[in-house]
Amino acid sequence: MTSPLYIIAVALAAAFLLGLLREQWRSLAYPVTLAALAFMSWLSASWLWALASGSASPVDIYTAGTAPPFAINLRMALPEAVLTLLINLTGLFSALYLKSALLARGRRGMAVLLVAIMALSGIVLTRDIFNLFVFLELVVIATGGLVLLSDHAHALSAGFKYLVVSQVISILLLIGIIFAYHATGTLNIDGMAEAVPGLQNAGASQAFELAFFLMFIALVAELKPFPANGWALDIYEAAHPAFSAIFSAGAGTAALYAVDKLLLIGGPAWLDMATGVGIVTFVAGNLLALPQSNDRRLLGYSSVAQIGLILAVLGQRDILGEDTYFIAGGLLLSHAVAKAGLFWLSGLLAGRQLVDWADLRERPMPVFAFVTFAAMLSGLPPFPGFYAKWELVHHLAGSGRLVLLALVLFGALIEAGYLFRWFGYILKREPPGEADFCRVIFDKPHRVLPVMVAVAAGWALAFVWGELASSLLGRSNLLLALPLLFALSFLLLDWLPAWVKNSLAIAGLVAFFAATWTDYDALRMIFAIIFTLGGALTLLASYHVHGRRVGFYPAAMLMFAGMVMLIRADTSFDFFAAWELLTVGSYFLILRGKHSEPHALSYILFSLGGAFLIMAGFAIAAQGAPQFALASLAHVAAPFAPWVFLLLAIGFMTKTAAIGLHIWLPGAHAEAETDVSPMVSGILLKAGLYGLMVLLLAMGKQQLYGIELTHVLLWVAALTALLGNLMAVFQEDAKRLLAYSSIGQMGYALFGLALMNHLGWLMALVFVINHYIYKAMLFLAVGGVAKRTGTREMYRMGGLIRLMPLSFIAVLVGIIAVSGVPPLSGFGGRWVFYNAILASDYRLPMVVLFLAGPIAFLYLFRLIYTIFLGQLKDELRRVKEAPFWIVLPQMIYVALLIAFAVVPGLALHRVDTYLNQFFPEGGLSWAGGEITSNYGYWNPVAIMIIVGVIFCTVFAWLLFVNRRAQPVKQFNIVFSAERPFRPETTHFAWNFFAPYRKALGFLTQPLVTIFWTTVTDLLHTAGDLGRRLYNGNGQTYAFHFLAFVVIVFFLVGL
Amino acid sequence: MQFEWIKIPYALLTLFIVVNYGMLLGAFIQKIGARVGRRRGVPIWQNYADLVKNFGLRTSITHGVMFYLGPVFRLTGGIGLLLFVPTIYGSEMFSNLSFAGDLILALYFVFFGTLGMALGAGESGHPHAAIGISRGLSQVTAAELPLALAVFSVALQYQTLSITDIVSAQQGGVLHWTLFTNPLAVAAAMLSFLGSMMRPPFDVVLAPQEIPIGPPTEYHSSYLALMQTNRAIFPVAKIVVYMNLFFGGAASWPVFFLKVFLIYMVSVFVGVAFPRFRVEQSIRWFLVWAVPLGILSILLA
Amino acid sequence: MIAQLSIATGFLLILIGLYGALIQRNILRMIVAFTVADTGVNIVIVAVGFMAGRTAPILDAAVPVADAAARIIDPLPQALVLTAIVIGLGTTALMLAYAFKLYEKRRTLDIDKFTDLRG
Amino acid sequence: MKPELMKRMVKGPDGVEFEVEPMRDYYCDAPPTVQHGAYIKIVEDFFNWARSQSLWILGFGTGCGAIEMRPLMTPRFDAYRYGIQWRPTPRQANLLVISGYLSVKTLKRAIRAYEQMQNPKYVVGLGSCTINGGMYWDSYNTIKCLDQYLPVDLYITGCMPRPEALLAGFEDLKKLIRAGQAEGANQYAERFDWYKANQKQVIHDWDMPDYNW
Amino acid sequence: MDMRALYDRLKALYPLGELTEQRANLAFVTLPAEYLRPALLHLRDLEGYRHLVLLTAVDWLEDGLFQLTYLLCNRSRNCDIGLRVMLPREGATMASSHDIWPTAAVYQRELREMFGIDFPDSPGVDEEFILEGWNDIPPYRRDFDTLKYANDSFAQRAGRETRDPETHMKQQLYPDRD
């Protein structure tokens, strides 16, 4: 194997060679630089391959031929190989990116670039402190030079500020080094590490402590810790994006590894300081990134935050043990690749505001690139960040460091917040600049290639980390999961027409169900049917869209893949990975709606917040155990069990939109596309219910400070049902009405679960099945009407029964089912509910639910009256029936509803027997057509027949008596002998329940919305306060740095 | 309980008796109201005449399919409610079709007629119909709550939902009635009963002085006839439920007629004495007065 | 005694340098202050390597290789200080270039005028 | 022609322009048809008995006689005894009482109310104003002879007839109904064009469909 | 007494006609049309006649004149004064006084429909007041023959003849007595 020294040697040689070339051979200098960088990358790649495959062992290179401490030695082990490869590749592609700038600046620029990359590699390789200092100074000088590559107006002042602070750092570092040398007698890191314990007398160790502090704080300053990083952010904002990529990916990585080597010397005493500085930087960096509007400054803050997080991870080396490099590596590589990619992406755009990035959506590839980088940064599956964060959280919870855990998750949530807000701007906002001027430079391949390589590297890393996780830690490699692969394959098929992809998706879902239905128990079978066959049925409605519909099918299949993996998961890791997949998939689906951007953002924030709570819950439950099966939730140790229950329950309730966590649902479901709303509302909410079922099945009743948690759940469910229905009554927008109604119905289902008795659970399952069928049907019907009439405001419609009869039938059957009126299946749910509450020992929550029941009538009638009955407006007179493909699923749903009403046993019988093993007493007996419980009996077939017979006889009698009824039109009404003025003035629809609002309107004050908006405003003001710290003056930054040193000194309490 | 074909003629017999009783009871109570106002009042067979006249009307109009089906839903709701509840306790003949469902079926089937009627009136396109429905539905949500609470507390008390069992538990003397064993529940239920009988304190929906008779503004001739038959059956059917739950059910027809009449008179007495509530006032009244009674009855059950 | 004295002067110079860099508005004065600090650091480095009663680590006629280990002071800091001086020179040169460019652009050398990137 | 009745071009949500013609689109323009009673005489007599026994008056006081009809419902006169009842909507009413002078404006509303009532329906005119214009014989805005415009079954004399006279009148009307001679609705349907011509001759701004269902 | 004093005060300002005192607190005076508005404003603001009781017209067919009477009332002293204005019958127009009293607009609308007197910028003066679809000359004008209109436009019942009520009843009740 060629010696790693050549990495440095080739770089220096190339730099000097460039010096010799004559000025006019400039075109030759550029290939030489690329060649040098390529060779360096190849070298580190070959070492990486050799070390990884075990064909080579870590090697030390003694530069002067003699062993340390009399010579400087470099080491090439696995971490060094990975990091040097990263640095060199970033350098190579940045050089490629900087082609025009470098050619303009001439060979001196290229030489400085080579020196910079060489210095960074040197920092990683060297084991000698002073050598480290030399390389650091080289990086400082190179940065000073390379910053000037960019044509930003303030690059000069940024560079100068950087140099000022670097001078102060170098002073401290030098003093630290020399006194450390003085104390230990060696400059070699490993030598120093052995010498430290040997310092006997207090004086020497005291001096060494001080020296080490100076050295350590100087290196930590290179990582741009929170209070003292104003100077770095100016570089990020002002420098050329390619250099910022190097600065963020390369310099950050090198400095991190240097700090890691230093920690070897310092030992455990210094780990807390590293963690402290790291976590403060992580949280503060993200908080300050929140109010940013300049894209590069935001990326600066984000990279500062990520490096802080990795520092904190390095600081946790004592509890992470050998996983440290897996976690730190995962986070570091995700950060480096994503940041480099994002900076390169920002180079393609002329506008610097976040909203200007909206130009990216001209082509699908940059959008896909941004999604990949955002997912990597916020640690979403299947990227390395996900595995790393999972292990980190588990180790932290295992050793009881909950405050740190909370801070990490809080920071991660804010980061996800501003990244997905930014993604929302890209997809939905209109770029403020004039449209014709082409602001996105796609034509230059040398700028687009690095971005593509970064994306490929991202996905490659995802696969590698998956393999690593499965080999080292026994986690399943997500990228090998069949459903996820199926979903990702749609990314490649996106050029196909929509109907082909739709057929493929439906076939995939049905085939998956056919292949796997045998291994589900009765409970999971219901959810499996709803997720797969139900999903296929809802996808039928997607045939109505023509064209290619780019981006719909990957997102939809991602959601379905997540849901299917959710049911099949039996370990906490698979469960959580599936949970995040379906969250991300549904987020992209909802984001497709025209005005859905703010709502999709609040959806993803609530869902990710909930997901992080679930992760924390699983982590605490696992108590450090490497593998944690869902079933073992039952044996969680006593003091933790209620907290685990609380965390998981709140996490799952964010998905079923219980009251307090519900504000995302109306916007998300209402603004989604016609065929997305049924998917999201009918199917996705059940994922939350499934989670709760798994939780309640495993953990049963829990006590926390003497309060029965399931009782609290009961009250929350009852309030959700009441307020959900109540808010639905006063909506003017049809889809929002249905969305609020979903909240109410989910409250009912949650209530059933919280009763914790046999019939309670059966009721929840009946509601799961019922709610899927009629909510998907109602959303499709309303979507079809909205598509035809062009509006969702109910008071603008009216009298559509003659023009859209099929939609009317669907909505009619739907509202009969939802309201629980006997012949249809809704009544079954109510009957089981009644028997359940009789068997339960709680009394008061039922009262709230009794009031919620009839309220459903109000908004259901309002829905059907204002749209289909009443007066037909002029402009809607020629409206056609909803498209065929939207009506067909509705008719299938109608048939399903009637079938489920007549033969409920088909779905419920097996589940009833299955539930016996958890709740033995209180089951139902299914004799013939009659279902009897301990209290009452119910014969669905008989009811249907009796009602049918009575209805037909009365109808026949009316037909006979009233044969010659004269069909009349809309104004033939007794309008006190006057002629009605216009249809708009005679259709009573606006503010339909005004008296009801006067009576109970006070219950629907938007308290929860106000609460959450104040929370977000607080975060933003905190961010703004923090930003005031950076007043742009270089001197104050230097002063900040010294103050930081003094503060940390006192905190460390030497 | 099994279904035999003989149940159908028995059920029709019950229906016949109740329809006639309803007609006569309606006229009789109107006569009482008149006599209180020193008027002779309508002849006892007035309802029959009105019914035949409406069926006899030769022309009618239709605003659409749902308008046409509105009264059918309404009458089916009335008949269904009557037949799903056993009228005479102990007699196989008059246990009607109560094998199909228990108390909850009766409770929820009340909404079947209301929903159908609301849809039919909605299709008529008349704004008064829509305003009437919005008022009616708003009021019914608050009115139904005390009844649901009372029913729940009764079900808890007797630990069963089958009406025949509840009635059998109340046999053996007046003191066994739920009226005496669970007075709070009965009080709440009777207050809710006032709300559902469309009598003055709560008749803002159908009152001619308000908006001309609300939902059925556009109904006439045979539609109206169907609704009149329902107006004869529905109150009686609803009272049968109350009677079976709270007042010990009826072992024979004379007892049945007497008890139904007395319960009906409760709403008449209150109706004559009180002015009409607006919708939000009636909602507040129910939530302030009737619901606490229901809650108390549940807690004490 | 000499060592302590020189280390003290070194630190004194560092403090003066830092004080000058942080207080002076004028960029050139800042650069001068930084050079003062650098010299201070270099003095400290050299002073650390001082051993009483020994001579400079130059192996020539006066100090043969054999007994060099006993008679010369610690050579390493000397080597380090050379690199440190070179690097100090490099950064100072770069800062001067920056100062020139800043003046050319903004016609002022007052550091407070270059506070454009903030927040 | 009122602006809201004029033909207008309207753009649908899908952008298609089409024409809306209010008179044709909002109103059913089918003419009334003659409705024969039940085929068997005995059944028709029974129906007529029921119709006579439940006379539902339309609550539409067209003239000064309406004040006389209020007392009918009070304890002193109590029309309920005769099965007479007020109905607020013409749909459910059978009897239209034209109480006194009928101005052209009110005639227009009375016609619309009459046409919205169901067959069989009866019209009773009170006082001489409905017979030959009464004291308004030379007025420019009251009609002089009601049965030119609406088929009248019965006139009750008196300016204005007291409630007792009204009750007596209704008793006579009942005899007519029971005898089956109160077929004003069919008469209106047969000579519909004649009636309509007369009405349009008097009502100049006829902005309603010919027959108001 | 004070009416006379008022008349003298007004006489000084406007060319008033003769003052006819009908009662102690009611008097009428005629004045030319162009002085009407100033007089009205004067009376309303300075003399305390704040209430416009009525605005009506009289059709002097023979003289070919319309007479507009504005009756004002001073509530505090409880006395009324009527200002009369004479307008030519053909094309009678008068300045609208709806800005002085908003109620005047309604009166003016009625006069427009019933007499044909035009008040150019009075709000809604040309809208239908009580007659719907009227196609003849304004009915209140005396040259409009109501009887002829009634006979032409309305169907009459034949055989109507008028009898002297006294002789007719005597004949009905006591036919045998001559």
mmCIF file of C-alpha atoms in Angstrom, chain A residues 786-791 871-880 963-964 966-984, chain D residues 2 4-5 8 10-14 18-20 23-30 35-36 60 89-91 109-110 112-113 116 207-209 211-213:
data_model
loop_
_atom_site.group_PDB
_atom_site.id
_atom_site.type_symbol
_atom_site.label_atom_id
_atom_site.label_comp_id
_atom_site.label_asym_id
_atom_site.label_seq_id
_atom_site.Cartn_x
_atom_site.Cartn_y
_atom_site.Cartn_z
ATOM 1 C CA ALA A 786 -64.922 20.783 -4.719
ATOM 2 C CA LYS A 787 -63.198 19.805 -7.978
ATOM 3 C CA ARG A 788 -66.362 20.354 -9.955
ATOM 4 C CA THR A 789 -67.595 23.518 -8.234
ATOM 5 C CA GLY A 790 -64.138 25.025 -7.825
ATOM 6 C CA THR A 791 -64.703 25.950 -4.178
ATOM 7 C CA GLN A 871 -81.051 26.341 -3.743
ATOM 8 C CA LEU A 872 -78.853 25.717 -6.818
ATOM 9 C CA LYS A 873 -76.706 28.751 -7.691
ATOM 10 C CA ASP A 874 -76.558 30.108 -11.242
ATOM 11 C CA GLU A 875 -72.901 29.373 -11.945
ATOM 12 C CA LEU A 876 -73.266 25.755 -10.778
ATOM 13 C CA ARG A 877 -76.148 24.888 -13.111
ATOM 14 C CA ARG A 878 -73.956 23.017 -15.616
ATOM 15 C CA VAL A 879 -71.783 21.182 -13.104
ATOM 16 C CA LYS A 880 -71.120 17.580 -14.132
ATOM 17 C CA ARG A 963 -98.702 8.960 -8.077
ATOM 18 C CA ARG A 964 -99.223 12.182 -9.948
ATOM 19 C CA GLN A 966 -95.853 17.404 -10.241
ATOM 20 C CA PRO A 967 -92.042 17.824 -10.209
ATOM 21 C CA VAL A 968 -91.283 21.517 -9.692
ATOM 22 C CA LYS A 969 -88.161 23.643 -9.773
ATOM 23 C CA GLN A 970 -86.258 25.555 -7.114
ATOM 24 C CA PHE A 971 -88.301 28.778 -6.896
ATOM 25 C CA ASN A 972 -91.691 27.056 -6.652
ATOM 26 C CA ILE A 973 -91.739 27.589 -2.886
ATOM 27 C CA VAL A 974 -94.330 29.347 -0.723
ATOM 28 C CA PHE A 975 -92.317 32.560 -0.253
ATOM 29 C CA SER A 976 -95.244 34.456 1.463
ATOM 30 C CA ALA A 977 -96.848 34.882 -1.989
ATOM 31 C CA GLU A 978 -93.805 36.731 -3.277
ATOM 32 C CA ARG A 979 -91.323 35.710 -5.964
ATOM 33 C CA PRO A 980 -87.923 34.725 -4.395
ATOM 34 C CA PHE A 981 -85.266 37.272 -5.407
ATOM 35 C CA ARG A 982 -82.158 35.193 -6.311
ATOM 36 C CA PRO A 983 -80.884 31.697 -5.414
ATOM 37 C CA GLU A 984 -78.016 33.159 -3.369
ATOM 38 C CA LYS D 2 -86.861 43.245 -13.200
ATOM 39 C CA GLU D 4 -82.972 39.555 -11.605
ATOM 40 C CA LEU D 5 -85.395 38.024 -14.120
ATOM 41 C CA ARG D 8 -77.869 36.529 -18.368
ATOM 42 C CA VAL D 10 -72.955 33.006 -16.464
ATOM 43 C CA LYS D 11 -69.475 31.440 -16.315
ATOM 44 C CA GLY D 12 -69.378 28.006 -14.630
ATOM 45 C CA PRO D 13 -66.490 26.938 -12.343
ATOM 46 C CA ASP D 14 -64.955 25.026 -15.274
ATOM 47 C CA PHE D 18 -73.769 29.394 -20.559
ATOM 48 C CA GLU D 19 -77.014 31.288 -20.450
ATOM 49 C CA VAL D 20 -79.371 31.323 -17.471
ATOM 50 C CA MET D 23 -88.254 32.238 -15.834
ATOM 51 C CA ARG D 24 -87.454 28.905 -17.486
ATOM 52 C CA ASP D 25 -84.774 27.664 -15.048
ATOM 53 C CA TYR D 26 -86.291 28.642 -11.685
ATOM 54 C CA TYR D 27 -89.972 27.997 -12.283
ATOM 55 C CA CYS D 28 -91.986 24.975 -13.436
ATOM 56 C CA ASP D 29 -94.229 26.186 -16.252
ATOM 57 C CA ALA D 30 -96.605 23.237 -16.508
ATOM 58 C CA GLN D 35 -108.237 16.358 -11.459
ATOM 59 C CA HIS D 36 -111.146 13.871 -11.339
ATOM 60 C CA PHE D 60 -103.785 35.515 4.217
ATOM 61 C CA THR D 89 -98.717 28.023 4.119
ATOM 62 C CA PRO D 90 -100.896 27.762 0.985
ATOM 63 C CA ARG D 91 -99.485 24.248 0.421
ATOM 64 C CA ARG D 109 -100.301 37.753 -4.460
ATOM 65 C CA ALA D 110 -103.715 36.109 -3.982
ATOM 66 C CA ARG D 112 -99.909 33.136 -6.525
ATOM 67 C CA ALA D 113 -101.156 31.851 -3.137
ATOM 68 C CA GLN D 116 -99.878 27.060 -4.715
ATOM 69 C CA ASP D 207 -93.270 38.891 -13.690
ATOM 70 C CA MET D 208 -94.280 35.425 -12.508
ATOM 71 C CA PRO D 209 -94.744 32.142 -14.391
ATOM 72 C CA TYR D 211 -99.094 28.936 -13.168
ATOM 73 C CA ASN D 212 -97.252 29.224 -9.831
ATOM 74 C CA TRP D 213 -96.792 25.610 -8.574
#
